[in-house]
């Protein structure tokens, strides 16, 4: 999993703005702080739909940029954002779970109209990325 650095800023009475200094044109907005992870994940997914895979710049590289220094002087903050590259190919995995946990997964998945696999994948993605 890669981590890209987001530059987060907010003017009074506005949404949070997110940009990724090492990904030109990648930006997002979130109404509140809690919405930042989901907005950032969506922005990265959209950006990588049309752009080639790239390695994230280091935090030191980001911090040394003059435009980032200016934003931070004005109150912006940096945040690492995890990115899981889209790869829709399925892979089998053999995992072991407590029986009670497996029953709870199956019951919840069924109630939501999901398969066990899709439920586990969704819960894992939410845990890794902090999104819902």
Coordinates of C-alpha atoms in Angstrom, one line a residue:
X1 CA 0.0 0.0 0.0
X2 CA 1.3 3.4 -0.9
X3 CA 0.8 6.7 1.0
X4 CA 0.4 10.0 -0.8
X5 CA 0.7 13.3 1.1
X6 CA -2.4 15.5 1.1
X7 CA -2.2 19.2 1.7
X8 CA -5.3 20.2 3.6
X9 CA -6.4 23.8 4.0
X10 CA -9.6 25.6 5.0
X11 CA -10.7 29.1 4.7
X12 CA -13.2 30.4 7.3
X13 CA -16.7 29.2 6.7
X14 CA -15.7 26.8 3.9
X15 CA -15.1 23.2 3.2
X16 CA -11.7 21.6 3.7
X17 CA -9.8 21.6 0.5
X18 CA -7.3 18.8 -0.3
X19 CA -4.6 18.8 -2.9
X20 CA -1.8 16.3 -3.5
X21 CA 1.4 18.2 -4.3
X22 CA 3.0 15.3 -6.1
X23 CA -0.2 14.5 -8.2
X24 CA -1.0 17.6 -10.3
X25 CA -4.7 18.1 -10.7
X26 CA -5.6 15.7 -7.9
X27 CA -7.9 17.5 -5.5
X28 CA -11.0 17.0 -3.3
X29 CA -13.2 18.8 -0.8
X30 CA -14.8 17.6 2.5
X31 CA -17.5 19.4 4.5
X32 CA -15.9 18.4 7.8
X33 CA -12.7 16.8 9.1
X34 CA -14.3 13.4 9.4
X35 CA -15.1 13.4 5.7
X36 CA -11.5 13.9 4.6
X37 CA -10.5 10.2 4.4
X38 CA -13.4 9.4 2.1
X39 CA -12.8 12.5 -0.1
X40 CA -9.1 11.8 -0.3
X41 CA -9.6 8.1 -1.3
X42 CA -12.1 9.0 -4.0
X43 CA -9.8 11.7 -5.4
X44 CA -6.9 9.2 -5.6
X45 CA -9.1 6.6 -7.3
X46 CA -10.3 9.1 -9.8
X47 CA -6.8 10.5 -10.5
X48 CA -5.3 7.1 -11.1
X49 CA -8.1 6.1 -13.5
X50 CA -6.4 8.3 -16.2
X51 CA -2.9 8.6 -14.9
X52 CA 0.0 6.0 -14.8
X53 CA 1.0 4.4 -11.5
X54 CA 3.5 6.6 -9.7
X55 CA 5.5 6.4 -6.6
X56 CA 4.6 9.0 -3.9
X57 CA 7.1 11.7 -3.1
X58 CA 8.7 11.5 0.3
X59 CA 7.5 13.7 3.1
X60 CA 10.8 15.6 3.0
X61 CA 10.4 16.3 -0.7
X62 CA 6.9 17.6 -0.2
X63 CA 7.9 19.8 2.8
X64 CA 10.8 21.3 0.8
X65 CA 8.5 22.7 -1.9
X66 CA 8.0 26.4 -1.8
X67 CA 4.3 26.2 -2.7
X68 CA 3.8 23.7 0.2
X69 CA 5.8 25.9 2.6
X70 CA 3.6 28.9 1.7
X71 CA 0.4 26.9 2.2
X72 CA 1.6 25.6 5.6
X73 CA 2.6 29.1 6.7
X74 CA -1.1 30.1 6.0
X75 CA -2.3 27.2 8.2
X76 CA -2.5 24.2 5.9
X77 CA -1.5 20.8 7.3
X78 CA -0.1 17.7 5.7
X79 CA -1.7 14.3 6.0
X80 CA -0.6 10.9 4.7
X81 CA -3.4 9.2 2.7
X82 CA -3.2 5.4 2.0
X83 CA -3.9 4.3 -1.5
X84 CA -4.9 0.8 -2.6
X85 CA -4.4 0.5 -6.4
X86 CA -7.5 -0.6 -8.2
X87 CA -7.1 -4.2 -9.3
X88 CA -10.4 -6.0 -9.8
X89 CA -8.9 -9.4 -10.4
X90 CA -10.0 -11.8 -7.7
X91 CA -7.6 -13.9 -5.7
X92 CA -8.5 -16.8 -3.4
X93 CA -7.4 -16.5 0.2
X94 CA -7.7 -19.1 3.0
X95 CA -8.2 -17.4 6.3
X96 CA -9.1 -18.7 9.8
X97 CA -11.6 -16.9 12.0
X98 CA -13.2 -17.5 15.3
X99 CA -16.4 -19.5 14.7
X100 CA -18.6 -16.9 16.5
X101 CA -17.0 -14.1 14.4
X102 CA -17.6 -16.0 11.2
X103 CA -21.3 -16.5 12.1
X104 CA -21.7 -12.8 12.8
X105 CA -20.0 -12.0 9.5
X106 CA -22.3 -14.4 7.6
X107 CA -25.5 -13.1 9.3
X108 CA -24.6 -9.4 8.7
X109 CA -23.6 -10.1 5.1
X110 CA -26.8 -11.9 4.4
X111 CA -28.9 -9.1 6.1
X112 CA -27.1 -6.6 3.8
X113 CA -27.5 -8.7 0.7
X114 CA -23.8 -9.3 0.4
X115 CA -21.6 -12.4 0.1
X116 CA -19.1 -13.3 2.9
X117 CA -16.2 -12.3 0.6
X118 CA -17.7 -8.9 -0.4
X119 CA -18.5 -8.1 3.3
X120 CA -14.9 -9.0 4.4
X121 CA -13.4 -7.0 1.5
X122 CA -15.6 -4.0 2.3
X123 CA -14.8 -4.1 6.0
X124 CA -11.1 -4.5 5.3
X125 CA -11.1 -1.5 2.9
X126 CA -12.9 0.6 5.5
X127 CA -10.4 -0.4 8.1
X128 CA -7.3 0.3 5.9
X129 CA -8.5 3.5 4.4
X130 CA -10.7 4.9 7.1
X131 CA -13.6 5.3 4.7
X132 CA -17.1 4.0 4.8

